[in-house]
Coordinates of C-alpha atoms in Angstrom, one line a residue:
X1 CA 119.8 97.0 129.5
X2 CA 116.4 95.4 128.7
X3 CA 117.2 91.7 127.2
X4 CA 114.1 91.6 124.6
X5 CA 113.4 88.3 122.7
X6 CA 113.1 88.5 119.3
X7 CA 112.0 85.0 118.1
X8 CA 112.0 82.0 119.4
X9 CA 112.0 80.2 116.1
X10 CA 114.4 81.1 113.3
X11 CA 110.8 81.3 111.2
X12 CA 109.7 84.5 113.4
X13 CA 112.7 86.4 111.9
X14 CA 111.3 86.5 108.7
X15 CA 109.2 89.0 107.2
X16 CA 106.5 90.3 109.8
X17 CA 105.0 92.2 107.0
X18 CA 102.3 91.9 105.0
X19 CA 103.9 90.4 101.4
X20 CA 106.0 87.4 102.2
X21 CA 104.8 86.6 106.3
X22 CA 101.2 87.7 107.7
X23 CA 102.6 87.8 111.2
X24 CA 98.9 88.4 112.2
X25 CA 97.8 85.5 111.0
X26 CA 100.9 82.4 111.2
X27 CA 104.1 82.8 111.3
X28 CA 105.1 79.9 108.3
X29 CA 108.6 78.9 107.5
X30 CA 108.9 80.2 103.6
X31 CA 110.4 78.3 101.1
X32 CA 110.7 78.3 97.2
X33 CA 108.9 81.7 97.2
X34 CA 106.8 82.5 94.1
X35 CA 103.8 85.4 93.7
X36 CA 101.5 85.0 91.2
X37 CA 100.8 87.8 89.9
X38 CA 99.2 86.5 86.3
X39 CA 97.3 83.7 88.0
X40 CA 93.0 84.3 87.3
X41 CA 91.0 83.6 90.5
X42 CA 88.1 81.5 89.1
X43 CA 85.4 82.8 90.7
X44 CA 82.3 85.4 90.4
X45 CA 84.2 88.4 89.7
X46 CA 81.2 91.0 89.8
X47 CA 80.1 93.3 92.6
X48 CA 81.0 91.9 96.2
X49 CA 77.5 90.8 98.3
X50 CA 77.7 91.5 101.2
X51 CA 75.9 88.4 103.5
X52 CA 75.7 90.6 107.0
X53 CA 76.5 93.7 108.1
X54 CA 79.6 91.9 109.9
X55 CA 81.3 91.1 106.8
X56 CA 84.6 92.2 106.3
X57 CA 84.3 95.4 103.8
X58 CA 87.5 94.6 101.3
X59 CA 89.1 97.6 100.0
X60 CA 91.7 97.7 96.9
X61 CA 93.9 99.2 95.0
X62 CA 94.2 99.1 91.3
X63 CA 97.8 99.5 90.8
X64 CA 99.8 96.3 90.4
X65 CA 103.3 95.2 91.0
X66 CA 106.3 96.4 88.6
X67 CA 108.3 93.5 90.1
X68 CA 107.8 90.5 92.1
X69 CA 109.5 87.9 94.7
X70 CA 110.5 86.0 91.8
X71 CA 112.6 89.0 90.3
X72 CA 114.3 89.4 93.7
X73 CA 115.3 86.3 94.0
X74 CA 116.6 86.1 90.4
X75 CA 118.9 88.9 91.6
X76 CA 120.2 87.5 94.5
X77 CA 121.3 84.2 92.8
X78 CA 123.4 86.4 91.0
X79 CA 124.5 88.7 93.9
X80 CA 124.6 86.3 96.8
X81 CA 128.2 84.6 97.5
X82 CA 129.1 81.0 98.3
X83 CA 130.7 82.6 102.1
X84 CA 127.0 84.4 102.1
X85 CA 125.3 81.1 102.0
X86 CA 127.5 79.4 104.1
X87 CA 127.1 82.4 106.8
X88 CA 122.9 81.8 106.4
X89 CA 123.6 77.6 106.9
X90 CA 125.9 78.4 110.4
X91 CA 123.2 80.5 111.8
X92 CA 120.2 78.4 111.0
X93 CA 122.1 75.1 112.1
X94 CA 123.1 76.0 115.6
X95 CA 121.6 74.9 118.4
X96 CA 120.3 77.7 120.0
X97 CA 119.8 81.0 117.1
X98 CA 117.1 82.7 119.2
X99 CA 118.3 86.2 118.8
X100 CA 117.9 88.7 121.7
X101 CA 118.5 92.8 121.4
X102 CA 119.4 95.7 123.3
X103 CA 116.0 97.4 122.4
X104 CA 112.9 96.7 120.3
X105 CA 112.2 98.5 117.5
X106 CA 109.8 101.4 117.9
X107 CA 106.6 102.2 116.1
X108 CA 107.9 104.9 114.0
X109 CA 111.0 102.8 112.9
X110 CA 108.2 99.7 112.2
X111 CA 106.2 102.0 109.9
X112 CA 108.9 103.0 108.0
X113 CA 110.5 99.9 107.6
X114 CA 107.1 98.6 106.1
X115 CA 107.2 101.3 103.8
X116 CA 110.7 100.2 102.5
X117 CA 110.0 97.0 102.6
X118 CA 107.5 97.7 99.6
X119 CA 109.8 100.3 97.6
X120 CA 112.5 97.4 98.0
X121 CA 110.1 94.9 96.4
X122 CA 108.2 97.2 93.6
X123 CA 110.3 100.0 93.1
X124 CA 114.1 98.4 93.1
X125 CA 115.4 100.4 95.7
X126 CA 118.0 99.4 97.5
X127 CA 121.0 99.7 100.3
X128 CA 124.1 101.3 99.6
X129 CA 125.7 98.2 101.5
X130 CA 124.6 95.1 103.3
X131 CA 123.8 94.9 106.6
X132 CA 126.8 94.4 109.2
X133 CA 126.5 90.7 111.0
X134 CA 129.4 91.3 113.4
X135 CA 130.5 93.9 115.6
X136 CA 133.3 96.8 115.2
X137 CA 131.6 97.7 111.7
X138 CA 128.3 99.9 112.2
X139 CA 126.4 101.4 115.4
X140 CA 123.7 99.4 114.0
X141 CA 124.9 95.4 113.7
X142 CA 123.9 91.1 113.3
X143 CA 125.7 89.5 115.7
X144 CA 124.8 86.2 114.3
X145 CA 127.7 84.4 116.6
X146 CA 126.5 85.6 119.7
X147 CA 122.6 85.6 118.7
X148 CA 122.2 89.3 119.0
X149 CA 121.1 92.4 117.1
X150 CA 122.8 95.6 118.4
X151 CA 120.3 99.0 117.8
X152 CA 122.0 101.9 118.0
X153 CA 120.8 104.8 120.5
X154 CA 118.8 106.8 118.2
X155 CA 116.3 106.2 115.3
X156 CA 117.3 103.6 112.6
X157 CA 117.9 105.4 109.4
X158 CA 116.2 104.4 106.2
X159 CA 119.4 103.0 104.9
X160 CA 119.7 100.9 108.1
X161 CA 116.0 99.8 107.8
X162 CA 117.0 99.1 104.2
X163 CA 120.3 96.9 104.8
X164 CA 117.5 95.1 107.2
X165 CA 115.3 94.3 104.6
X166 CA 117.8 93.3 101.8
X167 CA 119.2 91.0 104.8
X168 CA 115.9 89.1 105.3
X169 CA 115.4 88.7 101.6
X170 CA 119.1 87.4 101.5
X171 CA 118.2 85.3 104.6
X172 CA 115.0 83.7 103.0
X173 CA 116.5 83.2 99.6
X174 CA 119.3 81.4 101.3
X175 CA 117.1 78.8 103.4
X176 CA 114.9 78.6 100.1
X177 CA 118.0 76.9 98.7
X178 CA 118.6 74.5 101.2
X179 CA 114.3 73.1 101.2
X180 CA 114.3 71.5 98.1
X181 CA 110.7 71.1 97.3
X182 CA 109.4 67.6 95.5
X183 CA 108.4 68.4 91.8
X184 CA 104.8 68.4 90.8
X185 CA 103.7 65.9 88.0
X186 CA 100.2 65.8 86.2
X187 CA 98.2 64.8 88.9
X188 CA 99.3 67.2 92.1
X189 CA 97.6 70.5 92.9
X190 CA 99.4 73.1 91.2
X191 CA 99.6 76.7 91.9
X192 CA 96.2 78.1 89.6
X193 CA 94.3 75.3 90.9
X194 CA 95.6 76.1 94.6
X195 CA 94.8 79.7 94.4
X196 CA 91.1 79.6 93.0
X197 CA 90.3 76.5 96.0
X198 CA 91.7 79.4 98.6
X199 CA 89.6 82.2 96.7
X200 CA 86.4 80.3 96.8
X201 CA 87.0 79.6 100.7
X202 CA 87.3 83.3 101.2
X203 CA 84.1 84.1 99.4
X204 CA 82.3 81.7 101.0
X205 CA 83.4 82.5 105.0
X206 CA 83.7 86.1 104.2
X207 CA 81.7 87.4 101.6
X208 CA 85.1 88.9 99.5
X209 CA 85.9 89.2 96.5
X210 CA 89.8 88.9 95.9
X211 CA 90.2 89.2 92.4
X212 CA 91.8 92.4 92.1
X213 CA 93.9 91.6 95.0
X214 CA 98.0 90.7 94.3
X215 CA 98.2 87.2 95.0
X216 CA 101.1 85.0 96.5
X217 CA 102.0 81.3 96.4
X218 CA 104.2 78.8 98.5
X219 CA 104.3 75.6 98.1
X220 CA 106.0 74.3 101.3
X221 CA 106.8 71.2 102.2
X222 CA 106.6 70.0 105.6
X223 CA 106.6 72.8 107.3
X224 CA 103.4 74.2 108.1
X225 CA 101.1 71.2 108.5
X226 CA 104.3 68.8 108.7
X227 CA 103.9 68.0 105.5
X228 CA 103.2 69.5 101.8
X229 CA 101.4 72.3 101.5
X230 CA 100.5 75.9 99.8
X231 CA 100.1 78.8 101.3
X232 CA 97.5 81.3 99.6
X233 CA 98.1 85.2 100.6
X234 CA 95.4 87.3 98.9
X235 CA 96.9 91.3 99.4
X236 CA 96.2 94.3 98.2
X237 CA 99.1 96.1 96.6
X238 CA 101.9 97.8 98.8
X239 CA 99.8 96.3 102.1
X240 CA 102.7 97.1 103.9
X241 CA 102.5 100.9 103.0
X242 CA 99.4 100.8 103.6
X243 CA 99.6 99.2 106.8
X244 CA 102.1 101.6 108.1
X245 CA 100.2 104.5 107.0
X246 CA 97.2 103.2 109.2
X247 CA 95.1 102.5 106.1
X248 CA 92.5 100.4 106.9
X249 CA 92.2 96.9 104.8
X250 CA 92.0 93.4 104.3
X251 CA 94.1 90.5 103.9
X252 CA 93.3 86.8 104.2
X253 CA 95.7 84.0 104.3
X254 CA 94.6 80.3 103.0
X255 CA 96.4 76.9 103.6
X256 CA 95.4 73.9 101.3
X257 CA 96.7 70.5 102.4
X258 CA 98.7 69.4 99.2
X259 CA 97.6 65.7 99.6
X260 CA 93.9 65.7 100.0
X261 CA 93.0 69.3 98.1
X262 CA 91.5 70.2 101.2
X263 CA 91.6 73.9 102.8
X264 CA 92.8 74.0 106.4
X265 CA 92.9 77.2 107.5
X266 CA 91.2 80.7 106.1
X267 CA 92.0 83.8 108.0
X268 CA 90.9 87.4 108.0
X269 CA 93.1 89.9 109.3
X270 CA 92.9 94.0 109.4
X271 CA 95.5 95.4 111.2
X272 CA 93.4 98.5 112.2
X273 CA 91.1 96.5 114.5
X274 CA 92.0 97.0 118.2
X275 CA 91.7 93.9 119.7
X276 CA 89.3 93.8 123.2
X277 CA 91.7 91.3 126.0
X278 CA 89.0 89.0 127.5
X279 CA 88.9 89.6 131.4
X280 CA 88.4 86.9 133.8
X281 CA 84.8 88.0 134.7
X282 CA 83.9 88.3 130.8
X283 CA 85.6 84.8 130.0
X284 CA 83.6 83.3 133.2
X285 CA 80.5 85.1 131.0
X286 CA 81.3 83.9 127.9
X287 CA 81.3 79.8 129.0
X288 CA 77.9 80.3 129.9
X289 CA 76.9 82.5 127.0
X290 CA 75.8 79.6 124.2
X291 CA 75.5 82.0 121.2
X292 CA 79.2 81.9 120.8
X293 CA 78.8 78.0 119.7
X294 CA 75.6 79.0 118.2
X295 CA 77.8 81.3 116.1
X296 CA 80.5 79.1 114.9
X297 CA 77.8 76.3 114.2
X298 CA 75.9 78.8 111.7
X299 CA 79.4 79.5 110.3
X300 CA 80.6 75.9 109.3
X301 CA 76.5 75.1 108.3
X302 CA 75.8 77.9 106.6
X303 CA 78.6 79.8 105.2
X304 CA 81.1 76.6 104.7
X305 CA 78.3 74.4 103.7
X306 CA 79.4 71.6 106.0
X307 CA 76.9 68.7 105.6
X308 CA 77.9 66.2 108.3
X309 CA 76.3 66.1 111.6
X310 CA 78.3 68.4 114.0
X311 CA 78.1 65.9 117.4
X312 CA 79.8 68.3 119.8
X313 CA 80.8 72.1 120.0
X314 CA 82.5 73.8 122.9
X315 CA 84.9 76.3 123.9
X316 CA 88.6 75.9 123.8
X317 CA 89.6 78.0 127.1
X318 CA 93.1 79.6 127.1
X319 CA 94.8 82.4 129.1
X320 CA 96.3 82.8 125.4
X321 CA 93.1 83.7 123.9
X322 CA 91.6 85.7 126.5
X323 CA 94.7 88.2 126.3
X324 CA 94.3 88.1 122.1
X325 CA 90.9 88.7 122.6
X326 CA 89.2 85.4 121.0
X327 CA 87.4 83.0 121.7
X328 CA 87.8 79.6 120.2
X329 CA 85.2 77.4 119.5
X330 CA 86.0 73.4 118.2
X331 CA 83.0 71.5 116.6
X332 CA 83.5 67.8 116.2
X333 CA 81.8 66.1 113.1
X334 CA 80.4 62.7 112.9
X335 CA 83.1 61.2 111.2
X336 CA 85.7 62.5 113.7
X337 CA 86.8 65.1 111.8
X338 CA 86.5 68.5 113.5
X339 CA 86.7 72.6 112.6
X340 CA 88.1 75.2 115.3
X341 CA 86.3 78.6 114.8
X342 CA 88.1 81.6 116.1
X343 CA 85.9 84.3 116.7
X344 CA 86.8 88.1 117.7
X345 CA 85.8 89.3 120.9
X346 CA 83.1 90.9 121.7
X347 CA 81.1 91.1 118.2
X348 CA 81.7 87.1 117.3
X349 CA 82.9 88.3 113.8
X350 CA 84.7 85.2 112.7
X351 CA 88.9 85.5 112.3
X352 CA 89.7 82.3 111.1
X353 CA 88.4 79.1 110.6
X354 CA 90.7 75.5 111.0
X355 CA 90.1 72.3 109.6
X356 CA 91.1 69.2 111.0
X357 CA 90.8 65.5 108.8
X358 CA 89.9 62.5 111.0
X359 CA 92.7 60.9 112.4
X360 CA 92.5 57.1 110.2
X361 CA 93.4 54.1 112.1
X362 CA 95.8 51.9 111.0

């Protein structure tokens, strides 16, 4: 029997689609869970320019959600037992609750589950019963005291993939409970403010326009940057069906340090793109290719506007990159601040692009 790890942090076992986790972006800890639906994105809403014939191309769609996050959670405060809650508590406080399994989950049972995943969310539907967390009750189980999910030896069916989904919205809501976020007053960075910064620092990187996208908001604290933050997730609607259905689109995922109003991190991810593993001869090629810091230097001058004199650029070399296909480029600033561009192998289109403050000396 193949002894497959499923996560090694209890923040991998939530969502790895597209509404509440981009798992091909970061894989955040969610707390306090809220999607904005209403929220206007202050920015030029008219006809997308495109800068470069590498710009992501965004597609949309113009139906918009029925129900949201929020609602679910509503429901489970009134669904969700004390002994439910407690159950959530015991798995997140042991020691050790990386979960292992008898199998992975295959493509076809993926796909679908993405697909319930959004008629769970938009369209109410949901299991007949909740998902077993012991043995001696289903084929398909939680073993949550011995750390291991038990598949059964044939496809999932939808009302198992269901019971899955209802469990990690039932899991999240739970550990949402326990993070009790500090309370904004007057002068913090609330949610509309949050959300037009993130759209701004997609427009500028990639050329897109997110207004009709669904939006979603977390304000986490201390867990992302290790310390307060939001998290921006600009979607179109039902991504997840979309994503299972091989649809190709895009998403983009924005982190704003609560503190200083500053963006950290904007990504670009399409889940149709097949990713090009860097071999050792090409990675050998690519330190003594200088266009790939020529790239990421037009990137933070140009496109992010970044004034400061950029002292130093180089690569950041990792087996980890080479087999994700990317190559990593960090460009120190004058003030000792510094940006990491992660570029896609082999066209240089840009993926993401980090921000890092100056470290201040006390």
């Amino acid at each position: 029997m193949n002894n497959k790890k499923i996560a090694t942090t209890l923040t991998v076992l939530l969502f790895s689609g597209s509404v509440l986790v981009v798992s091909a972006m970061i894989v955040p800890g969610f707390v306090n869970t809220s999607v904005a639906k209403s929220i206007p994105v202050v920015q030029d809403t008219g006809k997308q320019t495109l800068t470069s014939s590498k710009t992501p191309v965004l597609k949309v769609e113009a139906e918009t959600a029925k129900t949201t996050v929020s609602d679910v959670n509503k429901e489970l405060e009134q669904l969700m037992t004390q002994e439910e809650f407690q159950q959530i508590y015991n798995f997140a406080d042991k020691p050790d609750n990386e979960l292992t399994s008898n199998r992975e989950m295959t493509e076809e049972e993926a796909n679908r589950r993405l697909i319930l995943q959004d008629q769970y969310l938009y369209e109410g539907l949901r299991p007949k019963q909740s998902l077993p967390l012991k043995p001696g009750q289903s084929e398909y189980y939680w073993d949550l005291d011995n750390n291991r999910i038990h598949y059964p030896n044939r496809p999932l069916t939808d009302e198992e993939l269901l019971e899955t989904t209802d469990w990690y919205y039932r899991l999240n809501y739970g550990l949402s409970k326990r993070n009790i976020v500090t309370p904004l007053d007057s002068k913090d960075l609330v949610q509309a403010d949050a959300v037009a910064l993130a759209a701004t620092s997609v427009k500028k990187l990639f050329g897109a326009d997110v207004s009709k996208l669904e939006v979603y908001a977390n304000l986490n604290d201390a867990v992302i940057l290790n310390k307060k933050s939001w998290l921006i997730t600009f979607a179109p609607y039902k991504a997840d069906t979309l994503r299972a259905q091989g649809k190709d689109f895009w998403q983009y995922n924005v982190i704003i340090d609560y503190t200083t109003r500053t963006v950290v991190d904007t990504t670009a991810a399409n889940f149709t793109l097949k990713r090009t593993p860097i071999s050792a001869e090409a990675a050998k090629a690519i330190q003594k290719d200088a266009t790939w810091i020529h790239e990421a230097t037009k990137i933070v001058t140009d496109k992010q506007g970044e004034t400061r004199k950029i002292t130093m650029a180089y690569l950041v070399d990792t087996d980890k990159n080479d087999s994700r296909g990317m190559v990593d480029v960090k460009m120190l600033l004058e003030d000792g601040s510094s940006y990491t561009a992660e570029l896609r192998y082999p066209d240089k289109t840009l993926r993401c692009l980090l921000y890092e403050e100056a470290k201040v000396t006390k």
